[in-house]
PDB file of C-alpha atoms in Angstrom:
ATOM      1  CA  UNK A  29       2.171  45.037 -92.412  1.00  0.00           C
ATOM      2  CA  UNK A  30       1.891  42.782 -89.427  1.00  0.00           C
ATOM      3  CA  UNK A  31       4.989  42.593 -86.933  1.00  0.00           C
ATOM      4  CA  UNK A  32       5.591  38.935 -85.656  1.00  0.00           C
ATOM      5  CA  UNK A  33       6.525  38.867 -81.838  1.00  0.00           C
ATOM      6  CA  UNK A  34       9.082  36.869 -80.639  1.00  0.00           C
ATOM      7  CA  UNK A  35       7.518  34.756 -77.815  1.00  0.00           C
ATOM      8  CA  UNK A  36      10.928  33.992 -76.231  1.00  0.00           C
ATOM      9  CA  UNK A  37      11.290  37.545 -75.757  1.00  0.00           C
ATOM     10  CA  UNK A  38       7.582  37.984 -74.690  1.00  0.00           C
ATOM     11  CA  UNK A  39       7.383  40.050 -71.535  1.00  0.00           C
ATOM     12  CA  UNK A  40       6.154  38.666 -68.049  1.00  0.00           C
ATOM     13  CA  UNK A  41       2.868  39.709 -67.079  1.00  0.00           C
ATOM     14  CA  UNK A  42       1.829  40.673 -63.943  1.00  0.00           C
ATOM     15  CA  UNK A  43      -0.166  37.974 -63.260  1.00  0.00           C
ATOM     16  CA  UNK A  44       2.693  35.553 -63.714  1.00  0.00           C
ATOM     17  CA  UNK A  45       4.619  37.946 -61.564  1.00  0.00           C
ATOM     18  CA  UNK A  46       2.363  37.606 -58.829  1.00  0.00           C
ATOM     19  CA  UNK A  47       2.154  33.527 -59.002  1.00  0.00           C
ATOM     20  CA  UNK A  48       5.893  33.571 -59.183  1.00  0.00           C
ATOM     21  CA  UNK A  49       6.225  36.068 -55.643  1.00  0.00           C
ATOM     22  CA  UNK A  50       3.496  34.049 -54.030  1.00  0.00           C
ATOM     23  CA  UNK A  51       5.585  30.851 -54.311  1.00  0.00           C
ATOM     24  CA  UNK A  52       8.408  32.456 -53.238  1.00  0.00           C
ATOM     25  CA  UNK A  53       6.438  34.077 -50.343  1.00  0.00           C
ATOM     26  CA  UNK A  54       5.431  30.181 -49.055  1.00  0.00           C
ATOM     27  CA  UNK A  55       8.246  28.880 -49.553  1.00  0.00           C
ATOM     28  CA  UNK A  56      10.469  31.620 -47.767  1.00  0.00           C
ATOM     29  CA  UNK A  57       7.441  30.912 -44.956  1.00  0.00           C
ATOM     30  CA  UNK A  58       7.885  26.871 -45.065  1.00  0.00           C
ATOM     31  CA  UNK A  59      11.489  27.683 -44.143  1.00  0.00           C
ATOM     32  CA  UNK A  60      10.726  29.719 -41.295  1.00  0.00           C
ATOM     33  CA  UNK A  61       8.368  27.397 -39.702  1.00  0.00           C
ATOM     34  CA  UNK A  62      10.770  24.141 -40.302  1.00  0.00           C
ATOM     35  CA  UNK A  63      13.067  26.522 -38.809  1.00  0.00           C
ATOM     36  CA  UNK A  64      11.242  27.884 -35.471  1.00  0.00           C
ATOM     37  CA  UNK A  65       9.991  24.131 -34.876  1.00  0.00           C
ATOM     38  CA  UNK A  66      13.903  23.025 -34.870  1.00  0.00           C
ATOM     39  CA  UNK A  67      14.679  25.824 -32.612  1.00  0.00           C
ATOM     40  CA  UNK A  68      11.954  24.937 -30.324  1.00  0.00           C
ATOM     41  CA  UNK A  69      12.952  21.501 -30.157  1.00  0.00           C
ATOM     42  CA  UNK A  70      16.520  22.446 -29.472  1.00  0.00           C
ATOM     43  CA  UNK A  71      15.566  24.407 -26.894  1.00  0.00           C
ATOM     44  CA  UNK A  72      13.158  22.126 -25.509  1.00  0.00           C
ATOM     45  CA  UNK A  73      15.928  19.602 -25.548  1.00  0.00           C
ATOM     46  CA  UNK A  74      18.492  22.214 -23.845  1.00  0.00           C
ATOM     47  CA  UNK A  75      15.736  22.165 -21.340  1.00  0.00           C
ATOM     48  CA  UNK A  76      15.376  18.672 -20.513  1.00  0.00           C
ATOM     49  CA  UNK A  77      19.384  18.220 -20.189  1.00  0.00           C
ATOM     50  CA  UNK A  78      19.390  21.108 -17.830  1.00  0.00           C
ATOM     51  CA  UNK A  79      16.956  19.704 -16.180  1.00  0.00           C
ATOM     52  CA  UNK A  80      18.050  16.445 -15.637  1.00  0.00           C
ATOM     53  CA  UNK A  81      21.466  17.553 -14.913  1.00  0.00           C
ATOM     54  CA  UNK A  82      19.989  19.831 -12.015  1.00  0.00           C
ATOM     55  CA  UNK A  83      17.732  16.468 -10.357  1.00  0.00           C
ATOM     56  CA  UNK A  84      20.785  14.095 -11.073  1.00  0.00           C
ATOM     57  CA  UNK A  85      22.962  16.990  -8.686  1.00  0.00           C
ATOM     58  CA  UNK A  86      20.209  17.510  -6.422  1.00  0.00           C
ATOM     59  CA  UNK A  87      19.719  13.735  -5.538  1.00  0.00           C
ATOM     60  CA  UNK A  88      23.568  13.006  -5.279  1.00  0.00           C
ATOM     61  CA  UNK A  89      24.354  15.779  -3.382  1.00  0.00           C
ATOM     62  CA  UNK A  90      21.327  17.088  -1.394  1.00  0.00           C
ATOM     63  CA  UNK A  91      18.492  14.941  -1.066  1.00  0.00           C
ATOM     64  CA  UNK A  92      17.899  10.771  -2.008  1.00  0.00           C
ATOM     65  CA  UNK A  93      14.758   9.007  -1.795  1.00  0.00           C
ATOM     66  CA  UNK A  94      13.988   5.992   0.670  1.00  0.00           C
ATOM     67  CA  UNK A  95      11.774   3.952   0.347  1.00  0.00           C
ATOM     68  CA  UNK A  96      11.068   1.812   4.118  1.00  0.00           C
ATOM     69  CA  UNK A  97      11.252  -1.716   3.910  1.00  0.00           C
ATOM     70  CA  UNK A  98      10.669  -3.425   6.986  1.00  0.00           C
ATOM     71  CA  UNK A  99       8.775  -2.979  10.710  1.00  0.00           C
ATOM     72  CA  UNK A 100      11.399  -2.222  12.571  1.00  0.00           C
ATOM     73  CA  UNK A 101      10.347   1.998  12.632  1.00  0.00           C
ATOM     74  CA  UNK A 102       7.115   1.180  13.172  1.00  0.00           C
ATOM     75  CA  UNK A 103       4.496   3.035  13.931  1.00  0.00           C
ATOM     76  CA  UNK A 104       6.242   5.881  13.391  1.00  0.00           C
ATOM     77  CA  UNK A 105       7.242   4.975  10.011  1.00  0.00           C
ATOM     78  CA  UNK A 106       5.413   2.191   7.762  1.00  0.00           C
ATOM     79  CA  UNK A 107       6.832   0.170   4.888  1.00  0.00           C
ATOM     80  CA  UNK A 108       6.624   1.454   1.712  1.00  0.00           C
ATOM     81  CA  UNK A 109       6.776   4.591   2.630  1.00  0.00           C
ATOM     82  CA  UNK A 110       8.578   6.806   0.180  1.00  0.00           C
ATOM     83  CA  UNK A 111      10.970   8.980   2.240  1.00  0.00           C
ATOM     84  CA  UNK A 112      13.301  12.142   0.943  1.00  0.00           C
ATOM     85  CA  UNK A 113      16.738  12.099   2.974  1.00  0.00           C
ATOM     86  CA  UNK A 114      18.024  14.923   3.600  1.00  0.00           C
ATOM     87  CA  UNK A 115      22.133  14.378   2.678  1.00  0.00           C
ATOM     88  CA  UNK A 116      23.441  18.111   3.434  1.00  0.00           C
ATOM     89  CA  UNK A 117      22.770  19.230   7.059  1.00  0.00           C
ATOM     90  CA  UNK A 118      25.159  16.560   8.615  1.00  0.00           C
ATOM     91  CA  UNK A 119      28.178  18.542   6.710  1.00  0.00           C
ATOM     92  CA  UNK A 120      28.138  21.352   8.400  1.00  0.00           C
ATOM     93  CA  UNK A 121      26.393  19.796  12.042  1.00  0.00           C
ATOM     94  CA  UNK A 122      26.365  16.118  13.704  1.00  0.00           C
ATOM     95  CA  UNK A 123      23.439  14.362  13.984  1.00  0.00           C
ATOM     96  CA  UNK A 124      20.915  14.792  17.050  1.00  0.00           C
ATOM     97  CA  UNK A 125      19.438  12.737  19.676  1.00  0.00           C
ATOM     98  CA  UNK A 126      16.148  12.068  18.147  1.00  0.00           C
ATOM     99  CA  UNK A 127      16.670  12.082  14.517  1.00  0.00           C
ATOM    100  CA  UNK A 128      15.781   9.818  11.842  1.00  0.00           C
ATOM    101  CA  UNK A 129      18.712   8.419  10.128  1.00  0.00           C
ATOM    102  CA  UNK A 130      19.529   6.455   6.705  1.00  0.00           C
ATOM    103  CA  UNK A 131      23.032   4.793   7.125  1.00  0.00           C
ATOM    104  CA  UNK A 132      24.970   1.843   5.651  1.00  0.00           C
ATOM    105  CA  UNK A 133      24.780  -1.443   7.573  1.00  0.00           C
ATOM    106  CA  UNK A 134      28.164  -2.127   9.383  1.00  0.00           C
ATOM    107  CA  UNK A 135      27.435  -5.947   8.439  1.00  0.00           C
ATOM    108  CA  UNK A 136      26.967  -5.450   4.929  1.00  0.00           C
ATOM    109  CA  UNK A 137      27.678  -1.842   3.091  1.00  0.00           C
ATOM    110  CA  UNK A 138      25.422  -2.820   0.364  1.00  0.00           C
ATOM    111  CA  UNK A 139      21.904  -2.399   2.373  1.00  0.00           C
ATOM    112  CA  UNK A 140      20.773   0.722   4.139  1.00  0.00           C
ATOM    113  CA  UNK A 141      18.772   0.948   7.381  1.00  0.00           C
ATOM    114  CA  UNK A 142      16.560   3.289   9.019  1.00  0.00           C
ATOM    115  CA  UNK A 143      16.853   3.707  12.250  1.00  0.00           C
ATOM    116  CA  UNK A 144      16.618   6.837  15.637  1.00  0.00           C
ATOM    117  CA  UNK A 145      19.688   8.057  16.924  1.00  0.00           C
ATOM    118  CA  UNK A 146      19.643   7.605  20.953  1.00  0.00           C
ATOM    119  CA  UNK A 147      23.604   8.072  22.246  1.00  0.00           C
ATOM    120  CA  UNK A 148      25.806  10.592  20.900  1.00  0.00           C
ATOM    121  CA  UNK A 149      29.420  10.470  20.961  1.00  0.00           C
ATOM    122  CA  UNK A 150      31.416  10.537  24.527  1.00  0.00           C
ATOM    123  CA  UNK A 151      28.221   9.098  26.195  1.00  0.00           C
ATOM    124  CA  UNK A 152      27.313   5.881  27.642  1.00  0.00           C
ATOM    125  CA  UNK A 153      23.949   4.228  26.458  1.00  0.00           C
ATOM    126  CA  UNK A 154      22.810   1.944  29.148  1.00  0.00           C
ATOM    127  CA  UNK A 155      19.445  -0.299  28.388  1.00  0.00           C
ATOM    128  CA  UNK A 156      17.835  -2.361  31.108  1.00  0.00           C
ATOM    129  CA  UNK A 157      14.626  -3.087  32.473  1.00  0.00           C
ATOM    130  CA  UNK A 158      12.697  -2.049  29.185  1.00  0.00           C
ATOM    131  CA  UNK A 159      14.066   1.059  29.635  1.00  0.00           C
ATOM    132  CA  UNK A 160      17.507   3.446  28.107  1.00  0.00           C
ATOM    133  CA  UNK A 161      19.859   5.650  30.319  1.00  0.00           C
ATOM    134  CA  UNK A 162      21.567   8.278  28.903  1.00  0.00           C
ATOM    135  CA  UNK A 163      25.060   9.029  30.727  1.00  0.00           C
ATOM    136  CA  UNK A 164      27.081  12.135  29.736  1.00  0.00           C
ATOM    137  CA  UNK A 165      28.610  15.501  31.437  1.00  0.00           C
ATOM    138  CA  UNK A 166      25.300  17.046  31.938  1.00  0.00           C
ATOM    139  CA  UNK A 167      23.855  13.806  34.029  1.00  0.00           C
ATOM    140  CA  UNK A 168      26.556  11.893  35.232  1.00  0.00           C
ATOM    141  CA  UNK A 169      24.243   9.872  37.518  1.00  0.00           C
ATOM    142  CA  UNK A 170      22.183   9.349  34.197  1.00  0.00           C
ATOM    143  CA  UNK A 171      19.017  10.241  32.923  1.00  0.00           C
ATOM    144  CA  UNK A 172      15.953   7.688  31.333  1.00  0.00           C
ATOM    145  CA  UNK A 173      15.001   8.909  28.220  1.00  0.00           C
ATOM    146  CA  UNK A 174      11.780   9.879  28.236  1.00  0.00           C
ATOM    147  CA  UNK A 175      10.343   8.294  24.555  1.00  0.00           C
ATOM    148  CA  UNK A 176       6.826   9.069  23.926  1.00  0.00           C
ATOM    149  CA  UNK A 177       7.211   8.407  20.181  1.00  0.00           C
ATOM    150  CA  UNK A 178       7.355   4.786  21.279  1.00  0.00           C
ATOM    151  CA  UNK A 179       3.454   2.348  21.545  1.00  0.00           C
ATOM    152  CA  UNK A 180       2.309   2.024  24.962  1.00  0.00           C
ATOM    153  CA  UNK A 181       3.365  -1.411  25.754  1.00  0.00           C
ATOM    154  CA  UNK A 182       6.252  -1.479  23.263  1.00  0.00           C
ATOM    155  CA  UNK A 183       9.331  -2.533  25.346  1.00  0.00           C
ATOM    156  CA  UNK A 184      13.136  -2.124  24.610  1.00  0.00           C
ATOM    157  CA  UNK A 185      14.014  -5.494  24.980  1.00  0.00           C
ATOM    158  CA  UNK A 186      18.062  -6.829  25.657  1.00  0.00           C
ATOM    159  CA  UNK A 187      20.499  -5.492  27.876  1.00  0.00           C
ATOM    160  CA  UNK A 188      23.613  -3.277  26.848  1.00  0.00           C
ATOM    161  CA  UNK A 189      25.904  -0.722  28.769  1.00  0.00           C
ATOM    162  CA  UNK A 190      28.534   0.967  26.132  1.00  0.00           C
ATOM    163  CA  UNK A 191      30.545   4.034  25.852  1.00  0.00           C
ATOM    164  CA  UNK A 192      30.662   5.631  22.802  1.00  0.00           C
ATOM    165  CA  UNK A 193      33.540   6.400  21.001  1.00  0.00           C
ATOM    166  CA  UNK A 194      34.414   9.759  19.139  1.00  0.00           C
ATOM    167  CA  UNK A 195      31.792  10.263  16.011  1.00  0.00           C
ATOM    168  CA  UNK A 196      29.608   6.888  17.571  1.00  0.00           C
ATOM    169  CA  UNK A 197      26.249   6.865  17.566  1.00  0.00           C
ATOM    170  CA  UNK A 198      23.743   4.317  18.913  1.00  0.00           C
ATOM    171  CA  UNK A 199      20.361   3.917  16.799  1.00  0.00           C
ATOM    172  CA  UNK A 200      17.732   1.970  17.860  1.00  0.00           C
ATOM    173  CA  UNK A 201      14.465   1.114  15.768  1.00  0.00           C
ATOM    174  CA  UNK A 202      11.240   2.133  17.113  1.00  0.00           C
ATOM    175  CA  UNK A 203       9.854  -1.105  16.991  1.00  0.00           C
ATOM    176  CA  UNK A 204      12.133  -2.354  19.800  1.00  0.00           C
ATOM    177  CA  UNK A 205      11.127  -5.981  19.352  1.00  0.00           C
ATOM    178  CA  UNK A 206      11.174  -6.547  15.808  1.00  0.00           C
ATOM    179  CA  UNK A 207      14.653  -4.485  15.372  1.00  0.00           C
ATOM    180  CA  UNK A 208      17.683  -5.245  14.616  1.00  0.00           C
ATOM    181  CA  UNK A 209      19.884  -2.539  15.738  1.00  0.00           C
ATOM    182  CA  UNK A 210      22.568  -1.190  17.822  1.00  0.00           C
ATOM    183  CA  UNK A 211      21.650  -3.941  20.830  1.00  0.00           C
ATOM    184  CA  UNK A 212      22.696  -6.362  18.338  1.00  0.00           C
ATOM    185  CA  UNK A 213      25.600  -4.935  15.879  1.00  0.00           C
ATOM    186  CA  UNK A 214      26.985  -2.090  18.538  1.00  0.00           C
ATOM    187  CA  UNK A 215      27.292   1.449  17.730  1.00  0.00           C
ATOM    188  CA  UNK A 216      28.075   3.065  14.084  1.00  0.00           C
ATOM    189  CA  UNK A 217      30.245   5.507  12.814  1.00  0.00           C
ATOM    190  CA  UNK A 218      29.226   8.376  11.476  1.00  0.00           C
ATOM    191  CA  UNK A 219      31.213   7.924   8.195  1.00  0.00           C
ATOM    192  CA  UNK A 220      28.366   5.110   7.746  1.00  0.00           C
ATOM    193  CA  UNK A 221      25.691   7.780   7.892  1.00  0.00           C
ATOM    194  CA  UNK A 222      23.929   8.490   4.600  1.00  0.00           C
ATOM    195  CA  UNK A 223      21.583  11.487   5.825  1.00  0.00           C
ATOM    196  CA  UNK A 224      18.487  12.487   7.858  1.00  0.00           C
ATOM    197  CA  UNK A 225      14.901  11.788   7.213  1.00  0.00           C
ATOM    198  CA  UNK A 226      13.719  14.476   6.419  1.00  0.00           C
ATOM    199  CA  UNK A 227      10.457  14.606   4.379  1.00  0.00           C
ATOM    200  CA  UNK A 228       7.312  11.891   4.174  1.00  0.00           C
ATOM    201  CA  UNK A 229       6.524  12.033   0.717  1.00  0.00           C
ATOM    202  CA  UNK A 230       3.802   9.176   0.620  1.00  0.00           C
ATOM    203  CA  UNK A 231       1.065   7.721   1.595  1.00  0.00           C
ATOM    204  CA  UNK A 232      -0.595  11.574   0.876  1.00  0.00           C
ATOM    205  CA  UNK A 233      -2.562  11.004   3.735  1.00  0.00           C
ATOM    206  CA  UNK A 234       0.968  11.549   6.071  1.00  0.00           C
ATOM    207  CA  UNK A 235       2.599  13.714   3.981  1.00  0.00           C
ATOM    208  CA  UNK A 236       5.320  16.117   5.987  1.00  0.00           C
ATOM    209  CA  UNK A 237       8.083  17.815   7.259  1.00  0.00           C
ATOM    210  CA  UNK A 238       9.740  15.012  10.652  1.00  0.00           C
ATOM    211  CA  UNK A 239      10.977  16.977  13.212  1.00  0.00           C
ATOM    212  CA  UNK A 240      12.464  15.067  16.043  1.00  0.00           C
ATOM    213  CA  UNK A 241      11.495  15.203  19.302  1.00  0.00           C
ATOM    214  CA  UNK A 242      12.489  17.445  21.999  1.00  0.00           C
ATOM    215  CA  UNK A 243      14.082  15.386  24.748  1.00  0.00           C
ATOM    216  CA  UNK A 244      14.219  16.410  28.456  1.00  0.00           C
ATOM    217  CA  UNK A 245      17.051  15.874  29.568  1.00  0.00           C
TER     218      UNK A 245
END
């Protein structure tokens, strides 16, 4: 006599088994991968904060860019020139004769100009006859500066004799006739200073490191 099997009660075969692991298997895989890709992008995100934290420090503390607007540095520096300005150095020094400055106009705090430092503080600037004096402890009887940055022909035009004052500085452009500078406003203060040129990022074709020059004096 036949037995009838209970199909409810049927055993699983093994090739059921398999089909049933093998799902399993993708999905446990599916949920992995939507995993790593969510990691990834966390990190990738973690990355870009970071990142954007460490510019945003970098260009408030450190370094700005500049862009030149304007003649009155020419030729030594062209408009539209993108310029990085160095913010740091003048915390721990004062700035030189010779050096490129950014500072705040003392006419209106709102625009920036770029112009070379020529008197430091304690000394007297004197400019006549197309020419600048420097008077301080070292020559008392004064001394022209020599400025062989400047176009032959290119003449600092005006007249001014000033002492400066402790932490003044007198900036002149190097376009001496198409500048509106220290001749006309008097000398700055170095709160007013922003930083030092120091880097020519474009045109590529004058891409650099500015040094200033080395004055004899």
């Amino acid at each position: 006599m036949t037995k009838e099997i209970n199909k409810e009660n049927e055993p699983i075969i093994p090739e059921e088994l398999e089909e049933v692991e093998e799902e399993k298997i993708k999905r446990r895989r599916a949920v992995r991968f939507f995993e790593s890709v969510g990691i990834f992008f966390l990190e990738l995100i973690k990355v870009a904060l970071l990142a954007g934290i460490t510019i945003g420090l970098v260009r408030y503390f450190l370094f700005k860019p500049f862009y030149v607007k304007g003649q009155s540095m020419e030729n030594t520096f062209y408009e539209h020139e993108y310029l990085i300005i160095d913010e740091i150095s003048y915390r721990f020094r004062e700035p030189e004769r010779g050096e490129v400055i950014v500072f705040r106009s003392p006419t209106n705090p709102e625009d920036f100009y770029l112009k070379r430092v020529i008197g430091l503080p304690g000394e007297r600037v004197k400019v006549e006859e197309n020419k600048v004096v420097i008077y301080n402890v070292e020559y008392p009887q004064g001394m022209v500066l020599d400025e062989g940055y400047l176009d032959i022909g290119d003449q600092t035009v005006g007249s001014d004799n000033i002492v400066l004052g402790d932490n003044q500085f007198y900036v002149l452009g190097d376009n001496r006739e198409a500048s509106f500078d220290s001749r006309r406003f008097g000398p700055i203060d170095g709160s007013e200073i922003v930083g030092r040129t120091w880097f020519r990022g474009f045109p590529f074709n004058r891409i650099g490191v500015f040094n200033a020059p080395d004055y004899e004096l």
